Amino acid sequence: QVQLVESGGGLVQAGGSLRLSCAASGRTFSSYYLGWFRQAPGKERELVAAINWTGGNAFYADSAKGRFTITISRDNAKNTVYLQMNSLKPEDTAVYYCAARPYGLGLGYKPTDYDYWGQGTQVTVSS
């Protein structure tokens, strides 16, 4: 099992910034992808950004390009993936989830592509 624990959500005004963190521990895949999804009320969960375990092949949804940056920090058995969010907009308001899937399966774009999930952290952007 892989345990994912998110932190860093909160309330911010439009134009502000937040940094989300996701600490991954437990069983470690030899290599894997980590992704950030979000789900707004009444909407489907969508992929925002993803990165592989080496810190390469970063993917960004169109809504995140130029504003969000995904990075990964590796320290032995514990890895942390970050999502730096700048120039936040009210439409970024959602619960943000960290997810993981084996690298050998390729980059996944759908929630069903990921096997492990964190509990989510709320991001609220006020106008």
mmCIF file of C-alpha atoms in Angstrom:
data_model
loop_
_atom_site.group_PDB
_atom_site.id
_atom_site.type_symbol
_atom_site.label_atom_id
_atom_site.label_comp_id
_atom_site.label_asym_id
_atom_site.label_seq_id
_atom_site.Cartn_x
_atom_site.Cartn_y
_atom_site.Cartn_z
ATOM 1 C CA GLN A 1 0.000 0.000 0.000
ATOM 2 C CA VAL A 2 0.989 3.597 -0.624
ATOM 3 C CA GLN A 3 -0.144 6.268 1.772
ATOM 4 C CA LEU A 4 -0.691 9.770 0.424
ATOM 5 C CA VAL A 5 -1.288 12.711 2.728
ATOM 6 C CA GLU A 6 -2.053 16.163 1.322
ATOM 7 C CA SER A 7 -1.648 19.479 3.072
ATOM 8 C CA GLY A 8 -1.482 23.165 2.235
ATOM 9 C CA GLY A 9 -5.023 23.981 1.189
ATOM 10 C CA GLY A 10 -6.885 27.000 2.464
ATOM 11 C CA LEU A 11 -8.662 30.226 1.643
ATOM 12 C CA VAL A 12 -6.938 32.762 -0.574
ATOM 13 C CA GLN A 13 -7.987 35.828 -2.527
ATOM 14 C CA ALA A 14 -7.984 35.837 -6.302
ATOM 15 C CA GLY A 15 -4.485 36.489 -7.608
ATOM 16 C CA GLY A 16 -2.891 34.876 -4.588
ATOM 17 C CA SER A 17 -0.787 31.729 -4.261
ATOM 18 C CA LEU A 18 -0.857 28.434 -2.425
ATOM 19 C CA ARG A 19 1.498 25.481 -2.304
ATOM 20 C CA LEU A 20 0.025 22.034 -1.851
ATOM 21 C CA SER A 21 2.124 19.156 -0.550
ATOM 22 C CA CYS A 22 1.569 15.424 -0.840
ATOM 23 C CA ALA A 23 3.703 13.101 1.266
ATOM 24 C CA ALA A 24 3.914 9.575 -0.158
ATOM 25 C CA SER A 25 5.047 6.693 2.043
ATOM 26 C CA GLY A 26 4.636 2.948 2.438
ATOM 27 C CA ARG A 27 5.182 0.545 -0.418
ATOM 28 C CA THR A 28 7.290 2.261 -3.030
ATOM 29 C CA PHE A 29 7.006 1.406 -6.678
ATOM 30 C CA SER A 30 10.270 1.122 -8.512
ATOM 31 C CA SER A 31 8.946 4.068 -10.440
ATOM 32 C CA TYR A 32 5.596 5.783 -10.574
ATOM 33 C CA TYR A 33 3.592 8.802 -11.606
ATOM 34 C CA LEU A 34 2.136 11.216 -9.087
ATOM 35 C CA GLY A 35 -0.745 13.421 -10.077
ATOM 36 C CA TRP A 36 -2.830 16.245 -8.663
ATOM 37 C CA PHE A 37 -6.545 16.104 -9.392
ATOM 38 C CA ARG A 38 -9.280 18.477 -8.342
ATOM 39 C CA GLN A 39 -13.020 18.235 -7.984
ATOM 40 C CA ALA A 40 -15.317 21.209 -7.762
ATOM 41 C CA PRO A 41 -18.915 20.854 -6.499
ATOM 42 C CA GLY A 42 -21.104 19.294 -9.158
ATOM 43 C CA LYS A 43 -18.192 18.617 -11.480
ATOM 44 C CA GLU A 44 -16.125 15.591 -12.370
ATOM 45 C CA ARG A 45 -12.696 15.023 -10.907
ATOM 46 C CA GLU A 46 -10.076 16.277 -13.335
ATOM 47 C CA LEU A 47 -6.317 15.964 -13.699
ATOM 48 C CA VAL A 48 -4.495 19.227 -13.049
ATOM 49 C CA ALA A 49 -0.844 18.149 -13.261
ATOM 50 C CA ALA A 50 1.286 15.010 -13.087
ATOM 51 C CA ILE A 51 4.955 14.146 -12.854
ATOM 52 C CA ASN A 52 7.045 10.979 -12.872
ATOM 53 C CA TRP A 53 9.200 9.805 -10.004
ATOM 54 C CA THR A 54 12.374 11.296 -11.483
ATOM 55 C CA GLY A 55 10.802 14.733 -11.661
ATOM 56 C CA GLY A 56 10.475 14.611 -15.418
ATOM 57 C CA ASN A 57 7.699 14.414 -17.980
ATOM 58 C CA ALA A 58 5.557 16.983 -16.210
ATOM 59 C CA PHE A 59 2.031 17.287 -17.576
ATOM 60 C CA TYR A 60 -0.313 20.237 -17.093
ATOM 61 C CA ALA A 61 -3.945 20.667 -17.947
ATOM 62 C CA ASP A 62 -4.659 23.736 -20.051
ATOM 63 C CA SER A 63 -6.217 25.425 -17.025
ATOM 64 C CA ALA A 64 -2.956 25.029 -15.104
ATOM 65 C CA LYS A 65 -0.380 25.938 -17.746
ATOM 66 C CA GLY A 66 1.606 29.044 -16.871
ATOM 67 C CA ARG A 67 0.163 29.274 -13.360
ATOM 68 C CA PHE A 68 0.818 25.943 -11.625
ATOM 69 C CA THR A 69 4.095 24.073 -11.169
ATOM 70 C CA ILE A 70 4.423 20.452 -10.068
ATOM 71 C CA THR A 71 7.672 19.238 -8.500
ATOM 72 C CA ILE A 72 8.826 16.183 -6.579
ATOM 73 C CA SER A 73 11.277 15.773 -3.728
ATOM 74 C CA ARG A 74 12.734 12.323 -2.999
ATOM 75 C CA ASP A 75 14.282 11.375 0.337
ATOM 76 C CA ASN A 76 14.879 7.627 0.670
ATOM 77 C CA ALA A 77 11.556 5.943 1.338
ATOM 78 C CA LYS A 78 9.527 9.137 1.547
ATOM 79 C CA ASN A 79 8.661 11.267 -1.400
ATOM 80 C CA THR A 80 6.809 14.552 -1.504
ATOM 81 C CA VAL A 81 5.113 16.061 -4.522
ATOM 82 C CA TYR A 82 4.241 19.746 -4.532
ATOM 83 C CA LEU A 83 1.829 21.834 -6.517
ATOM 84 C CA GLN A 84 2.701 25.522 -6.527
ATOM 85 C CA MET A 85 -0.369 27.471 -7.572
ATOM 86 C CA ASN A 86 -0.009 31.120 -8.552
ATOM 87 C CA SER A 87 -2.442 33.683 -9.926
ATOM 88 C CA LEU A 88 -5.317 31.751 -8.437
ATOM 89 C CA LYS A 89 -8.817 32.304 -9.778
ATOM 90 C CA PRO A 90 -12.230 31.637 -8.200
ATOM 91 C CA GLU A 91 -12.691 28.807 -10.702
ATOM 92 C CA ASP A 92 -9.714 27.027 -9.106
ATOM 93 C CA THR A 93 -11.880 26.450 -6.030
ATOM 94 C CA ALA A 94 -12.095 22.692 -5.475
ATOM 95 C CA VAL A 95 -10.940 19.808 -3.343
ATOM 96 C CA TYR A 96 -7.467 18.863 -4.533
ATOM 97 C CA TYR A 97 -6.352 15.245 -4.418
ATOM 98 C CA CYS A 98 -2.966 13.605 -4.776
ATOM 99 C CA ALA A 99 -2.882 10.260 -6.599
ATOM 100 C CA ALA A 100 -0.287 7.667 -7.627
ATOM 101 C CA ARG A 101 0.006 5.013 -10.307
ATOM 102 C CA PRO A 102 2.836 2.727 -11.470
ATOM 103 C CA TYR A 103 5.108 4.442 -13.987
ATOM 104 C CA GLY A 104 5.216 1.403 -16.210
ATOM 105 C CA LEU A 105 1.561 1.960 -17.087
ATOM 106 C CA GLY A 106 2.322 5.374 -18.555
ATOM 107 C CA LEU A 107 0.853 8.750 -17.694
ATOM 108 C CA GLY A 108 -2.779 8.459 -16.709
ATOM 109 C CA TYR A 109 -5.303 11.195 -17.341
ATOM 110 C CA LYS A 110 -8.410 9.782 -15.714
ATOM 111 C CA PRO A 111 -9.136 9.209 -12.028
ATOM 112 C CA THR A 112 -9.652 5.522 -12.750
ATOM 113 C CA ASP A 113 -6.060 5.311 -14.014
ATOM 114 C CA TYR A 114 -4.742 5.894 -10.489
ATOM 115 C CA ASP A 115 -4.621 3.296 -7.744
ATOM 116 C CA TYR A 116 -3.807 5.332 -4.655
ATOM 117 C CA TRP A 117 -5.424 8.511 -3.370
ATOM 118 C CA GLY A 118 -5.016 10.982 -0.571
ATOM 119 C CA GLN A 119 -7.893 12.330 1.492
ATOM 120 C CA GLY A 120 -8.007 15.663 -0.319
ATOM 121 C CA THR A 121 -7.436 19.260 0.717
ATOM 122 C CA GLN A 122 -9.836 22.139 0.158
ATOM 123 C CA VAL A 123 -8.733 25.153 -1.861
ATOM 124 C CA THR A 124 -11.072 28.141 -1.863
ATOM 125 C CA VAL A 125 -10.341 31.231 -3.935
ATOM 126 C CA SER A 126 -12.440 34.278 -3.164
ATOM 127 C CA SER A 127 -13.153 36.976 -5.710
#
